[in-house]
mmCIF file with all atom_site columns, C-alpha atoms (C1' of nucleotides) in Angstrom:
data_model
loop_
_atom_site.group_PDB
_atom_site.id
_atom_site.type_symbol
_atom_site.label_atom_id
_atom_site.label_alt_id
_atom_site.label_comp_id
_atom_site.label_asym_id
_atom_site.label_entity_id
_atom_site.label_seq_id
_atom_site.pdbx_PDB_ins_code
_atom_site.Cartn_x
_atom_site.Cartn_y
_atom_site.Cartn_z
_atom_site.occupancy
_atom_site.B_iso_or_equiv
_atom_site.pdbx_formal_charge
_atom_site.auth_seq_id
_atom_site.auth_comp_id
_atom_site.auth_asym_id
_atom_site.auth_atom_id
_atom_site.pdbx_PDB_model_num
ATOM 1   C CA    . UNK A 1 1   ? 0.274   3.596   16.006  1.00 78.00 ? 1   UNK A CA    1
ATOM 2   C CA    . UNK A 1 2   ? -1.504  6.781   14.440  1.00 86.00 ? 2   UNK A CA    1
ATOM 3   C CA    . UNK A 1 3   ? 1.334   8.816   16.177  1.00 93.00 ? 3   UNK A CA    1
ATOM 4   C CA    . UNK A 1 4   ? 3.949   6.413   14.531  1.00 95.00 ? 4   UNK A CA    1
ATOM 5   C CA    . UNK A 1 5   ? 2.501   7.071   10.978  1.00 95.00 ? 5   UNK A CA    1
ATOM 6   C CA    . UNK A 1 6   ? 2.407   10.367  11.645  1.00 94.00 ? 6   UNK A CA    1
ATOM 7   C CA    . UNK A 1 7   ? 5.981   10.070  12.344  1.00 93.00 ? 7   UNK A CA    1
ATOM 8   C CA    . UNK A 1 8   ? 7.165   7.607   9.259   1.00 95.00 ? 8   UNK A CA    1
ATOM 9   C CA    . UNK A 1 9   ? 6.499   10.460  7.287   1.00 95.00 ? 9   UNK A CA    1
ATOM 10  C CA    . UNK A 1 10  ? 9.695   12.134  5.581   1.00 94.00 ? 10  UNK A CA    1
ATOM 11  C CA    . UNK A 1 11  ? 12.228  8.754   7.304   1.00 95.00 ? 11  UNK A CA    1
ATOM 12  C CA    . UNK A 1 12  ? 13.917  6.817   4.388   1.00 95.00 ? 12  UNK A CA    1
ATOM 13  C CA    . UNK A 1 13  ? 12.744  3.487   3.897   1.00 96.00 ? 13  UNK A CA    1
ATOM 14  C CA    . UNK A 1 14  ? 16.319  1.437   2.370   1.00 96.00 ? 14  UNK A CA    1
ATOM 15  C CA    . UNK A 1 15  ? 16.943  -1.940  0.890   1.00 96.00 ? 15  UNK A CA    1
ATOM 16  C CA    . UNK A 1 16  ? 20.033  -3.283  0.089   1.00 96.00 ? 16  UNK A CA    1
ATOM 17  C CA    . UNK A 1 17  ? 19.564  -7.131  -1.857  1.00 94.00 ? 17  UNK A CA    1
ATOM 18  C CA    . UNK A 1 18  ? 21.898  -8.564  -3.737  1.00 92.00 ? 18  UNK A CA    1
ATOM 19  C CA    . UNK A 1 19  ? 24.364  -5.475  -3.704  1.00 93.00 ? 19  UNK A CA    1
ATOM 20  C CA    . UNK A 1 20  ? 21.714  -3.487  -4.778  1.00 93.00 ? 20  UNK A CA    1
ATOM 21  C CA    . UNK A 1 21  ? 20.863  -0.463  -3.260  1.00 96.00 ? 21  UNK A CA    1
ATOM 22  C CA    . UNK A 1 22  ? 17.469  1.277   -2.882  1.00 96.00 ? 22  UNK A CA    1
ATOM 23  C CA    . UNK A 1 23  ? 16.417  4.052   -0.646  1.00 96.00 ? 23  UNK A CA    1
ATOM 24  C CA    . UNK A 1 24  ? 13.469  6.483   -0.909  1.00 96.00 ? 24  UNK A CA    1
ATOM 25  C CA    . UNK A 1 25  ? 12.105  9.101   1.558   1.00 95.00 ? 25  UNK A CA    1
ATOM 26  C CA    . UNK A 1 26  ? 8.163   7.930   3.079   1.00 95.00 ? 26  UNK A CA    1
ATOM 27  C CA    . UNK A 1 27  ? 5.826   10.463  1.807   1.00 94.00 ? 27  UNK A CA    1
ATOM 28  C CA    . UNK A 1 28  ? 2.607   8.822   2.235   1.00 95.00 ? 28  UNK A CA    1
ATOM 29  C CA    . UNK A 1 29  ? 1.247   6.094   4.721   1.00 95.00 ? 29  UNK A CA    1
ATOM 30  C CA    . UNK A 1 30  ? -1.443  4.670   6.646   1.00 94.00 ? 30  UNK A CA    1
ATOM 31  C CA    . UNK A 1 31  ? -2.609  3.638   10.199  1.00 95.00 ? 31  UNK A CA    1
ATOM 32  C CA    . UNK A 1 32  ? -4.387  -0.064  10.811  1.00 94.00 ? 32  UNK A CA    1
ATOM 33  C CA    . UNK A 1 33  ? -5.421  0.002   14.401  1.00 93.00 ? 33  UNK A CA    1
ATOM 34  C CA    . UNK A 1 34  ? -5.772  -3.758  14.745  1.00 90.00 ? 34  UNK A CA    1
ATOM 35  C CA    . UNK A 1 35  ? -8.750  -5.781  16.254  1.00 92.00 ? 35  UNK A CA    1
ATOM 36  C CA    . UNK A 1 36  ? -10.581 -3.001  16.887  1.00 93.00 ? 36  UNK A CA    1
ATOM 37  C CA    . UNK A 1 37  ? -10.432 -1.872  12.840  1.00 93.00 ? 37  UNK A CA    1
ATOM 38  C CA    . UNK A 1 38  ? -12.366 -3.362  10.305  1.00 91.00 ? 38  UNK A CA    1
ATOM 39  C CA    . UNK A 1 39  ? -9.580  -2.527  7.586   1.00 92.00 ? 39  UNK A CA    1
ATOM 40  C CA    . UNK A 1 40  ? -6.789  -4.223  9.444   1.00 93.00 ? 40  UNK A CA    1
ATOM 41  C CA    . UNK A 1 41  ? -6.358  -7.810  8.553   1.00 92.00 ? 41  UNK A CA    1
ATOM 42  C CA    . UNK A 1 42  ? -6.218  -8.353  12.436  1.00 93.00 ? 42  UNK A CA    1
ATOM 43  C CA    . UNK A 1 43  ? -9.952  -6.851  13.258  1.00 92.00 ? 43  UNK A CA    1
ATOM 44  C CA    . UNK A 1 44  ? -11.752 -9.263  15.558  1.00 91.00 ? 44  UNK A CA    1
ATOM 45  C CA    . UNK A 1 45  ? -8.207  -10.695 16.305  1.00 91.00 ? 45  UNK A CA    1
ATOM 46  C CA    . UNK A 1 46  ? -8.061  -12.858 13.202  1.00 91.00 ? 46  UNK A CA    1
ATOM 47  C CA    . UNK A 1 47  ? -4.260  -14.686 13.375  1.00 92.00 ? 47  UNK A CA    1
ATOM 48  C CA    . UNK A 1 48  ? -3.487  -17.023 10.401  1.00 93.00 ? 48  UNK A CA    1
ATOM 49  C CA    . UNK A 1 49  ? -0.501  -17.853 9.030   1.00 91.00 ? 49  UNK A CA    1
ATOM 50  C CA    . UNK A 1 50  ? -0.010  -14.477 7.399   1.00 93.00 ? 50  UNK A CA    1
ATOM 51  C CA    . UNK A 1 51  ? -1.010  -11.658 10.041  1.00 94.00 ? 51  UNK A CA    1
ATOM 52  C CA    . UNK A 1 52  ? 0.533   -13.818 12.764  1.00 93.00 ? 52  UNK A CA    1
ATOM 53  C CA    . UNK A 1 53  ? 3.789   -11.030 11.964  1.00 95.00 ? 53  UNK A CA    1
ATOM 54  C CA    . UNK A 1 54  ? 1.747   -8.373  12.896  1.00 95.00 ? 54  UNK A CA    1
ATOM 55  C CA    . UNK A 1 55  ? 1.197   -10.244 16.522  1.00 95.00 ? 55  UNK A CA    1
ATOM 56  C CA    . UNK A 1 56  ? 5.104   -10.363 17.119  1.00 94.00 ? 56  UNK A CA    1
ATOM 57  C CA    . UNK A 1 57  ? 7.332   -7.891  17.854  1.00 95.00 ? 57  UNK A CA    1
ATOM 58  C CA    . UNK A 1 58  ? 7.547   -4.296  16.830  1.00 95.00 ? 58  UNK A CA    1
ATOM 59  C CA    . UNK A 1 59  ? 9.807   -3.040  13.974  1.00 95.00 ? 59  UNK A CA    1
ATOM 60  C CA    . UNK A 1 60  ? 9.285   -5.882  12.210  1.00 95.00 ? 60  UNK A CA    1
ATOM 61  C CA    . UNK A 1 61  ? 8.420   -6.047  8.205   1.00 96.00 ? 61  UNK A CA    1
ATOM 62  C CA    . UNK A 1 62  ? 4.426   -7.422  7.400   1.00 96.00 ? 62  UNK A CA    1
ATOM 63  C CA    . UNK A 1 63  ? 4.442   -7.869  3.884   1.00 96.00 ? 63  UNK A CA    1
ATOM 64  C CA    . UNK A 1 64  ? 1.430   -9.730  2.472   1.00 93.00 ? 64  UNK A CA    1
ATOM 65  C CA    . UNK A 1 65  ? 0.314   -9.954  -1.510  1.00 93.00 ? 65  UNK A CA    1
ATOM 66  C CA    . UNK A 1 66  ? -3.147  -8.357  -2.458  1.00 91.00 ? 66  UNK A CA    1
ATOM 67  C CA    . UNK A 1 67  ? -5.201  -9.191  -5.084  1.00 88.00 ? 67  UNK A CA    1
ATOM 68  C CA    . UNK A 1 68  ? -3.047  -11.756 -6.008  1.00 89.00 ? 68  UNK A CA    1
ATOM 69  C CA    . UNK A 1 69  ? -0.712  -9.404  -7.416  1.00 90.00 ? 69  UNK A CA    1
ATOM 70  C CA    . UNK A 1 70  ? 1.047   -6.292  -5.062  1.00 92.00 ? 70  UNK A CA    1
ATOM 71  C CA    . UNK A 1 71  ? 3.173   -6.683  -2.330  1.00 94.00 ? 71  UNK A CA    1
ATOM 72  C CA    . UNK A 1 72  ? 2.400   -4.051  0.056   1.00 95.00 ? 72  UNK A CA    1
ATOM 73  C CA    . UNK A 1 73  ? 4.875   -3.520  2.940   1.00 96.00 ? 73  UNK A CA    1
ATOM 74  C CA    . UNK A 1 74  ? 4.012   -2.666  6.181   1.00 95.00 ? 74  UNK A CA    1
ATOM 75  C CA    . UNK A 1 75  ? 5.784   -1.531  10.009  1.00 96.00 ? 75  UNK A CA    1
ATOM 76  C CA    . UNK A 1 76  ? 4.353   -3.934  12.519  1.00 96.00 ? 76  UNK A CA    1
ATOM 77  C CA    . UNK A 1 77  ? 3.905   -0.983  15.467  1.00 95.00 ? 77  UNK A CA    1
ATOM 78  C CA    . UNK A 1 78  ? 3.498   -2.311  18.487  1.00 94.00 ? 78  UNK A CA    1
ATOM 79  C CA    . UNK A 1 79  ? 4.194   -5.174  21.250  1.00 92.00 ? 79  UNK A CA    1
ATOM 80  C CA    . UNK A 1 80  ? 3.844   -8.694  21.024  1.00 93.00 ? 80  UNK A CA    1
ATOM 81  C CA    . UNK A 1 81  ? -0.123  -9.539  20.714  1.00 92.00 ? 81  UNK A CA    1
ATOM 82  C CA    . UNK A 1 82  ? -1.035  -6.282  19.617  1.00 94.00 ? 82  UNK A CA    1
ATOM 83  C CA    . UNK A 1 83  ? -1.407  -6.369  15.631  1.00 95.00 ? 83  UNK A CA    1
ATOM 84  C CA    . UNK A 1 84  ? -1.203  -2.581  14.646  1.00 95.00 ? 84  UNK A CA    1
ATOM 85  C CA    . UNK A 1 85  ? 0.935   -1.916  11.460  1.00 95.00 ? 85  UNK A CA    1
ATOM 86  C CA    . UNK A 1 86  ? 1.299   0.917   9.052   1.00 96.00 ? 86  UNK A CA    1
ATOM 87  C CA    . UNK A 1 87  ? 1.270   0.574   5.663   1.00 95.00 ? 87  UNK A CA    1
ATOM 88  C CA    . UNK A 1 88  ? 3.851   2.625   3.780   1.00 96.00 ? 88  UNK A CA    1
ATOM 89  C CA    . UNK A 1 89  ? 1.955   3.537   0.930   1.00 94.00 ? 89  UNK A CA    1
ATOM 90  C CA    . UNK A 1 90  ? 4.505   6.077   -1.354  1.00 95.00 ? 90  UNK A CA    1
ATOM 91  C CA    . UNK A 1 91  ? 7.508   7.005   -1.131  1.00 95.00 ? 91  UNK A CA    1
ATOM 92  C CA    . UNK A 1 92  ? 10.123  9.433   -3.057  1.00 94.00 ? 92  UNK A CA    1
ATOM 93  C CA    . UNK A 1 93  ? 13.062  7.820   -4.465  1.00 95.00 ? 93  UNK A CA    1
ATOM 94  C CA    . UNK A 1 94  ? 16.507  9.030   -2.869  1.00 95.00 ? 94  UNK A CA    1
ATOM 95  C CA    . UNK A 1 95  ? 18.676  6.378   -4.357  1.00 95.00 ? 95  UNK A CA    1
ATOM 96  C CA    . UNK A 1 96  ? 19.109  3.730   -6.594  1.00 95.00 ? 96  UNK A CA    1
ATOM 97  C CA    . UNK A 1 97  ? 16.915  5.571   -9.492  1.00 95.00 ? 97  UNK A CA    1
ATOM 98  C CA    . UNK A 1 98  ? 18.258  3.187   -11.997 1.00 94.00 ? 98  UNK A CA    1
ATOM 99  C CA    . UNK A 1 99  ? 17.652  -0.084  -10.195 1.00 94.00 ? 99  UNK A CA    1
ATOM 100 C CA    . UNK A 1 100 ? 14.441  0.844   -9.612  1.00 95.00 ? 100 UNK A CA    1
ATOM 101 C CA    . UNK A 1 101 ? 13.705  1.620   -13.219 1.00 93.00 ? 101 UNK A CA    1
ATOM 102 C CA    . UNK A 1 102 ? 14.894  -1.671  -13.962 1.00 92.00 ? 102 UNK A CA    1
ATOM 103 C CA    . UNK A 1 103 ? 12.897  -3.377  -11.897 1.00 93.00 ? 103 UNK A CA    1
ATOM 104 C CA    . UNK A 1 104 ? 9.632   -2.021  -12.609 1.00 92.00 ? 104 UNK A CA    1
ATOM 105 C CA    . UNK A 1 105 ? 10.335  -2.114  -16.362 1.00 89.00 ? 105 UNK A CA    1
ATOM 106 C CA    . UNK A 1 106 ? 9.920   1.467   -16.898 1.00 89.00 ? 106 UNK A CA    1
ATOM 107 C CA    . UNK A 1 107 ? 12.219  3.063   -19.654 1.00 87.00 ? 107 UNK A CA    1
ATOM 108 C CA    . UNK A 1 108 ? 12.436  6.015   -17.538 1.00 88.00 ? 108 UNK A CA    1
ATOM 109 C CA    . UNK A 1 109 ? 11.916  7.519   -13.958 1.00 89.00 ? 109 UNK A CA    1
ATOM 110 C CA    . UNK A 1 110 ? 8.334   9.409   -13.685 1.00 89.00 ? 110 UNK A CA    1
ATOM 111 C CA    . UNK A 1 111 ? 6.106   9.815   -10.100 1.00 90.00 ? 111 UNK A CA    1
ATOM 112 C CA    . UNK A 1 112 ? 4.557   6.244   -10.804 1.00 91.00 ? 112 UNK A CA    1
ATOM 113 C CA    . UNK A 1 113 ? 7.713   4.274   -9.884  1.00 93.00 ? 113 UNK A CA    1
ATOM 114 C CA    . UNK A 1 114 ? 7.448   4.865   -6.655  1.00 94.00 ? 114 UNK A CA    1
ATOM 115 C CA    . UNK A 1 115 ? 3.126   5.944   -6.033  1.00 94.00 ? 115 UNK A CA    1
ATOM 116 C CA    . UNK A 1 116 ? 1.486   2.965   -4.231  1.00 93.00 ? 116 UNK A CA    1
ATOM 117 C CA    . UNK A 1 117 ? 1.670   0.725   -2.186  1.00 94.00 ? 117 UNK A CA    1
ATOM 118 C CA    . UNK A 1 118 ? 2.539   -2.123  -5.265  1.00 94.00 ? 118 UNK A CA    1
ATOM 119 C CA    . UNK A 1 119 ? 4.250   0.191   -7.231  1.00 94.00 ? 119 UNK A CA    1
ATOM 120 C CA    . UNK A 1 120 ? 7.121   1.241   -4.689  1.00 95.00 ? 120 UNK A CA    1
ATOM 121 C CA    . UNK A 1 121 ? 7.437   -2.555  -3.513  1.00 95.00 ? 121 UNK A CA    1
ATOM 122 C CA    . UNK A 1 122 ? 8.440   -3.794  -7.098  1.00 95.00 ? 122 UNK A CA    1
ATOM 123 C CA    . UNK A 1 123 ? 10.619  -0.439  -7.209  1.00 95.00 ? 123 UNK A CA    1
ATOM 124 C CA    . UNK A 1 124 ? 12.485  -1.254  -3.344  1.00 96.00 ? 124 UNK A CA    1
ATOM 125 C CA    . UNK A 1 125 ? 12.337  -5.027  -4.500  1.00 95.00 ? 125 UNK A CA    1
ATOM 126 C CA    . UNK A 1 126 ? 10.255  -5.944  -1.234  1.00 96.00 ? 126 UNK A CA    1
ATOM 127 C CA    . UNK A 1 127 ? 8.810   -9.108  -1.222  1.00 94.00 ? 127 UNK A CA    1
ATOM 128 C CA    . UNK A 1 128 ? 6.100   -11.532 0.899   1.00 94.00 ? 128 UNK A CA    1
ATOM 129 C CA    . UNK A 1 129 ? 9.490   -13.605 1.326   1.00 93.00 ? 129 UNK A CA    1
ATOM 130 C CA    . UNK A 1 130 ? 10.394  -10.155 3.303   1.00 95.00 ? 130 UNK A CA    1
ATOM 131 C CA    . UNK A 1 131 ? 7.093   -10.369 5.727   1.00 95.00 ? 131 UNK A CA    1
ATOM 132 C CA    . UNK A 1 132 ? 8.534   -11.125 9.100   1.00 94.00 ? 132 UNK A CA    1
ATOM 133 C CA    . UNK A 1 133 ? 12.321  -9.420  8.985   1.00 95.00 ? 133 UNK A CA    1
ATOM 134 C CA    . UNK A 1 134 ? 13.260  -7.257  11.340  1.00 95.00 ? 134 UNK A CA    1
ATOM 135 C CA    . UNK A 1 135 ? 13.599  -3.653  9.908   1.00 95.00 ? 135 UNK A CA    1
ATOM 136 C CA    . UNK A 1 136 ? 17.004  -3.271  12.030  1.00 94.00 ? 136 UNK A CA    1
ATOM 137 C CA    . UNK A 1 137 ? 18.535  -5.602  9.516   1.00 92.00 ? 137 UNK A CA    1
ATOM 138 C CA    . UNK A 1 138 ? 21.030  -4.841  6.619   1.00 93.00 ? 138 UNK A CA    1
ATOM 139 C CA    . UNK A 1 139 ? 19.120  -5.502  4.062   1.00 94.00 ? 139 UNK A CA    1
ATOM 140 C CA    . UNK A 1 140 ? 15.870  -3.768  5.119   1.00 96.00 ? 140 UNK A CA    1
ATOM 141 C CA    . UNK A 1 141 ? 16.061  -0.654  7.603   1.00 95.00 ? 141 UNK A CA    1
ATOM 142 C CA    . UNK A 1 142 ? 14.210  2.852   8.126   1.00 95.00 ? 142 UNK A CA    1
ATOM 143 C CA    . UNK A 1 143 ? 16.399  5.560   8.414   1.00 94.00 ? 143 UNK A CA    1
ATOM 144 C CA    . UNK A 1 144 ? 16.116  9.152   10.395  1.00 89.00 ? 144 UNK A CA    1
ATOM 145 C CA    . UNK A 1 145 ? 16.177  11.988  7.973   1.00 81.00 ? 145 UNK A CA    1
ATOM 146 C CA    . UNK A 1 146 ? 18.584  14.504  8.992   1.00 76.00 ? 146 UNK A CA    1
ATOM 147 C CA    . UNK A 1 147 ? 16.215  17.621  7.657   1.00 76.00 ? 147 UNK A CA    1
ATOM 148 C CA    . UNK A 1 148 ? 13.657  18.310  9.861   1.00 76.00 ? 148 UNK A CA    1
ATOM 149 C CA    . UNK A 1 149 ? 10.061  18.835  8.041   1.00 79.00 ? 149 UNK A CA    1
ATOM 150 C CA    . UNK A 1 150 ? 8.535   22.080  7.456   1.00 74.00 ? 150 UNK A CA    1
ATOM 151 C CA    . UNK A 1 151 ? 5.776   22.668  9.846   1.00 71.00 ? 151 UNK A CA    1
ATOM 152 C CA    . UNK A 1 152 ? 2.211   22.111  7.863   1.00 79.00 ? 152 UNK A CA    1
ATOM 153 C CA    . UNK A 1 153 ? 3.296   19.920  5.477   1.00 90.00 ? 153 UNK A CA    1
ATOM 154 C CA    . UNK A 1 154 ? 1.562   16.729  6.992   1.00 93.00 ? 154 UNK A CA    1
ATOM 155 C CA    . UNK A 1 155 ? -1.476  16.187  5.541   1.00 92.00 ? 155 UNK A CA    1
ATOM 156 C CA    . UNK A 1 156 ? -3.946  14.276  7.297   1.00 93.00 ? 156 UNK A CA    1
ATOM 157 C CA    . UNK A 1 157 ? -7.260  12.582  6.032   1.00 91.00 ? 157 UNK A CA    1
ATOM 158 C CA    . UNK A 1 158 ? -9.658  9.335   5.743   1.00 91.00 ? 158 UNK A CA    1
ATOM 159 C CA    . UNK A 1 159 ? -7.520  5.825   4.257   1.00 91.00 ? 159 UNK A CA    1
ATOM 160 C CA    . UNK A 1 160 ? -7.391  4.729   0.401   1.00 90.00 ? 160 UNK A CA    1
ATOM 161 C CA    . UNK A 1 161 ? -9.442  2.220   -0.940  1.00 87.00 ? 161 UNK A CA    1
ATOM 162 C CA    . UNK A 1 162 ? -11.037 0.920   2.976   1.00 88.00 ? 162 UNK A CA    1
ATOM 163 C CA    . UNK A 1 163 ? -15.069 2.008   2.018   1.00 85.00 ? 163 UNK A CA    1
ATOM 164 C CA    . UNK A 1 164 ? -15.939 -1.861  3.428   1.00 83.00 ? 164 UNK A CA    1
ATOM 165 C CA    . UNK A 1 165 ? -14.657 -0.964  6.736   1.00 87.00 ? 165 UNK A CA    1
ATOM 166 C CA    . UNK A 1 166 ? -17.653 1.039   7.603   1.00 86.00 ? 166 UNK A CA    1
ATOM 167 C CA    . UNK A 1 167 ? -17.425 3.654   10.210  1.00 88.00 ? 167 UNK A CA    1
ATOM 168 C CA    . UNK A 1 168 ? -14.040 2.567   10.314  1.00 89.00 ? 168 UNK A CA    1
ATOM 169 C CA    . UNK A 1 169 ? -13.213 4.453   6.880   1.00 89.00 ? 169 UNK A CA    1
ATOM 170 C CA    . UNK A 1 170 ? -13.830 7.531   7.772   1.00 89.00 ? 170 UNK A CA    1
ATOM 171 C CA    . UNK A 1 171 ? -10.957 7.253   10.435  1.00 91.00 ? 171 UNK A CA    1
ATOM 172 C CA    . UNK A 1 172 ? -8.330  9.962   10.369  1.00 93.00 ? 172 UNK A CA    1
ATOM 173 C CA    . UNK A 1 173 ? -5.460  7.282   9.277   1.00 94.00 ? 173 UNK A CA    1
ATOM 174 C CA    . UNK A 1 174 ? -4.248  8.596   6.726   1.00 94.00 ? 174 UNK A CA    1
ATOM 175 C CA    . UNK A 1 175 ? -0.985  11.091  6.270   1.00 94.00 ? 175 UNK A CA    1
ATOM 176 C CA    . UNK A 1 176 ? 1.234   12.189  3.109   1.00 94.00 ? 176 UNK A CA    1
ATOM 177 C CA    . UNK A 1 177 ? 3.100   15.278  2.333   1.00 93.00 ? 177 UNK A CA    1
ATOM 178 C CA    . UNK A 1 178 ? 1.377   18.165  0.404   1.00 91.00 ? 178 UNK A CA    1
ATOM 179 C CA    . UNK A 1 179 ? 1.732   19.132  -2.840  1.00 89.00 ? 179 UNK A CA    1
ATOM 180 C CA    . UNK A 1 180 ? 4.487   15.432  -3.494  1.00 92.00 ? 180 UNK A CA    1
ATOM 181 C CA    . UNK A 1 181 ? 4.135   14.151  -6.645  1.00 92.00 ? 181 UNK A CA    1
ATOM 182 C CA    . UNK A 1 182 ? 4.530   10.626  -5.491  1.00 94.00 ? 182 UNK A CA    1
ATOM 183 C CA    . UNK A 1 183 ? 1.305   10.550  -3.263  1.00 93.00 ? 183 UNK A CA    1
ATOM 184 C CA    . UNK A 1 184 ? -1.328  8.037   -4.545  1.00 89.00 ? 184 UNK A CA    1
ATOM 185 C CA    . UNK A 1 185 ? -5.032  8.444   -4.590  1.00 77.00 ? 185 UNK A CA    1
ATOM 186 C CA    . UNK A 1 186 ? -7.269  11.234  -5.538  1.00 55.00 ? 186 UNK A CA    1
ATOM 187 C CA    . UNK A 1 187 ? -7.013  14.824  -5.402  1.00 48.00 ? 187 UNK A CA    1
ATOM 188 C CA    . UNK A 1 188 ? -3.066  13.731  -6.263  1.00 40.00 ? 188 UNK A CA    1
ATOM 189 C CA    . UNK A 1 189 ? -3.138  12.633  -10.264 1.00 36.00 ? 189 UNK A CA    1
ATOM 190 C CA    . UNK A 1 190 ? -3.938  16.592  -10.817 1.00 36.00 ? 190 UNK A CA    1
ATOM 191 C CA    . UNK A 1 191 ? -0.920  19.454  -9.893  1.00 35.00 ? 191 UNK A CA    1
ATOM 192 C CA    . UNK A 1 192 ? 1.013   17.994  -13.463 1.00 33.00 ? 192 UNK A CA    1
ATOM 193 C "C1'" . DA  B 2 1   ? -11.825 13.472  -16.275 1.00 62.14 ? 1   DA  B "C1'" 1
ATOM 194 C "C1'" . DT  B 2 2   ? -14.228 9.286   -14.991 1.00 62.14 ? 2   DT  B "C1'" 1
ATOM 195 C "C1'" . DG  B 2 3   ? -15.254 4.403   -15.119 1.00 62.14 ? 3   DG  B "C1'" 1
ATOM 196 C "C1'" . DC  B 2 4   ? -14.821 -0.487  -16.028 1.00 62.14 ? 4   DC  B "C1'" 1
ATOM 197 C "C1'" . DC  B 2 5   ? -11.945 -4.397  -16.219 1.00 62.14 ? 5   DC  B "C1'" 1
ATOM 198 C "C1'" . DG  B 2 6   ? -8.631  -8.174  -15.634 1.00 62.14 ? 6   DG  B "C1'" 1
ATOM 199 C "C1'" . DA  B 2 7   ? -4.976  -10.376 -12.925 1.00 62.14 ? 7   DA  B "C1'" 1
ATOM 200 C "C1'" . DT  B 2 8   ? -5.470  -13.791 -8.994  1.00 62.14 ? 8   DT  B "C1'" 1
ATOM 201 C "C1'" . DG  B 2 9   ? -3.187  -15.388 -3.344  1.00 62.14 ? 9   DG  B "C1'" 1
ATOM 202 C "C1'" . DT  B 2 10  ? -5.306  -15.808 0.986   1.00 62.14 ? 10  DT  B "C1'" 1
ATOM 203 C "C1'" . DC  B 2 11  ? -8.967  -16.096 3.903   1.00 62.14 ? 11  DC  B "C1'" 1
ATOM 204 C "C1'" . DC  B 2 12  ? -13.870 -16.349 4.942   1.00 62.14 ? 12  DC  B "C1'" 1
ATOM 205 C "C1'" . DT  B 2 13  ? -18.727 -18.213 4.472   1.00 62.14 ? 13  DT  B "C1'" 1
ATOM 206 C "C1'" . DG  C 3 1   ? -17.797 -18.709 -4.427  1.00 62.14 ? 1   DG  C "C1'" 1
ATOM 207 C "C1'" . DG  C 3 2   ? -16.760 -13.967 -3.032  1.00 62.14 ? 2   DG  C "C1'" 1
ATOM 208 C "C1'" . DA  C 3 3   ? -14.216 -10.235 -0.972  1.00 62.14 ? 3   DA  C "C1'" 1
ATOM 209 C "C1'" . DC  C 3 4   ? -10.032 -7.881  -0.553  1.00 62.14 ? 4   DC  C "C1'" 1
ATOM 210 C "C1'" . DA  C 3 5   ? -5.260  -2.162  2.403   1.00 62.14 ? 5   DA  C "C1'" 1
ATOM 211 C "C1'" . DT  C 3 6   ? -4.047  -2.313  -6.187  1.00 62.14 ? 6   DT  C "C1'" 1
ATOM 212 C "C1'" . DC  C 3 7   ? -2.765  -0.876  -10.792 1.00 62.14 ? 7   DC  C "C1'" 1
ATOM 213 C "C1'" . DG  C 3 8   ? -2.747  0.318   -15.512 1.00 62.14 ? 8   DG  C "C1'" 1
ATOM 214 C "C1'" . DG  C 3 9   ? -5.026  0.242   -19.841 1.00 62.14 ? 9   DG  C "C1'" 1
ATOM 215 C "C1'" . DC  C 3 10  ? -8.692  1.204   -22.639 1.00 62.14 ? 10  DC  C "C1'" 1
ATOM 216 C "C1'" . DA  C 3 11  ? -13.464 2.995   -23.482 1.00 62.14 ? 11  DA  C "C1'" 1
ATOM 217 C "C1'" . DT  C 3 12  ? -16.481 6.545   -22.941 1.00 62.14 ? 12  DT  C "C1'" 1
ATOM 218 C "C1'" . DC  C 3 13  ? -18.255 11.116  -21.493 1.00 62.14 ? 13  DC  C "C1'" 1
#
DNA sequence: ATGCCGATGTCCT
DNA sequence: GGACATCGGCATC
């Protein structure tokens, strides 16, 4: 699941509800290794009514609300009964600019529409309503990027916001592009 | 540039 | 009752 991360990076996460049409390219996201991972929701093979997606079937949307508030959206990874997702954490808008403007209330487009996990939910319109959809549908789908990536431009390093996890947060889980103005977290509000 | 705070669903103790 | 895969605003250095 660390190799599919790896590999979200630079695809184009789409949605297409109600005739609207939202697409932006991954630039940032996350690994959670499951049971074994004292970030994932799954660690110590916890299954409620929520992370039971992440026990299904691969390709499949877990979408779950944190703090009460964000909607983060997730790739469930792997086979049935093994819970490892990735969390798409930023992405880079590629189309439907406008919509997305609209729906986060911003008067104009700027790098926060899209930075974070919350943020580029309300901007793709992704909702826990979503959690459990297949990503091959028409309304939610990952698409290849037909430009290959420049060679060092992955960035690798320890996951946002996970310090409870212990040992666990120090875990190499994390990827995003260099130098893209839509990648959350430190060392990223700087460069303008 | 850094830090605190409030909002608040779901799950755990 | 508390913790949590967040964010933006406001206070303070």
């Amino acid at each position: 699941m660390v190799t599919i991360a790896r590999e979200l990076i630079g695809k184009v996460l789409v949605t297409h509800f109600s005739g609207s049409l939202t697409a932006g390219r991954i630039v940032e996201t996350e690994a959670y290794a499951g049971i074994t991972d004292r970030a994932s929701h799954a660690w110590n093979n916890r299954r409620t009514a929520r992370t039971e997606v992440m026990f299904g079937p691969p390709g499949h949307a877990y979408v779950y609300l944190c703090y009460g508030i964000h909607h983060l959206f997730n790739v469930v990874t792997s086979r049935a009964e093994i819970p490892h997702a990735v969390l798409i954490r930023a992405i880079e808008p590629v189309a439907g600019i406008a919509q997305m403007v609209q729906r986060t209330r911003k008067t104009a487009e700027d790098p926060s529409l899209t930075r974070g996990p919350g943020n580029l939910s309300v901007a793709m319109g992704i909702k826990t309503l979503h959690s459990g959809q297949s990503l091959l549908s028409a309304g939610l789908f990952i698409a290849r990027e037909k430009k290959r990536l420049p060679a060092g431009e992955i960035m690798v390093g320890p996951r946002i916001g996970v310090d409870y996890a212990g040992a666990d947060a120090q875990l190499p889980y994390r990827f995003y592009l260099r130098n893209n103005a839509y990648v959350s977290g430190v060392n990223t509000t700087r460069q303008k």
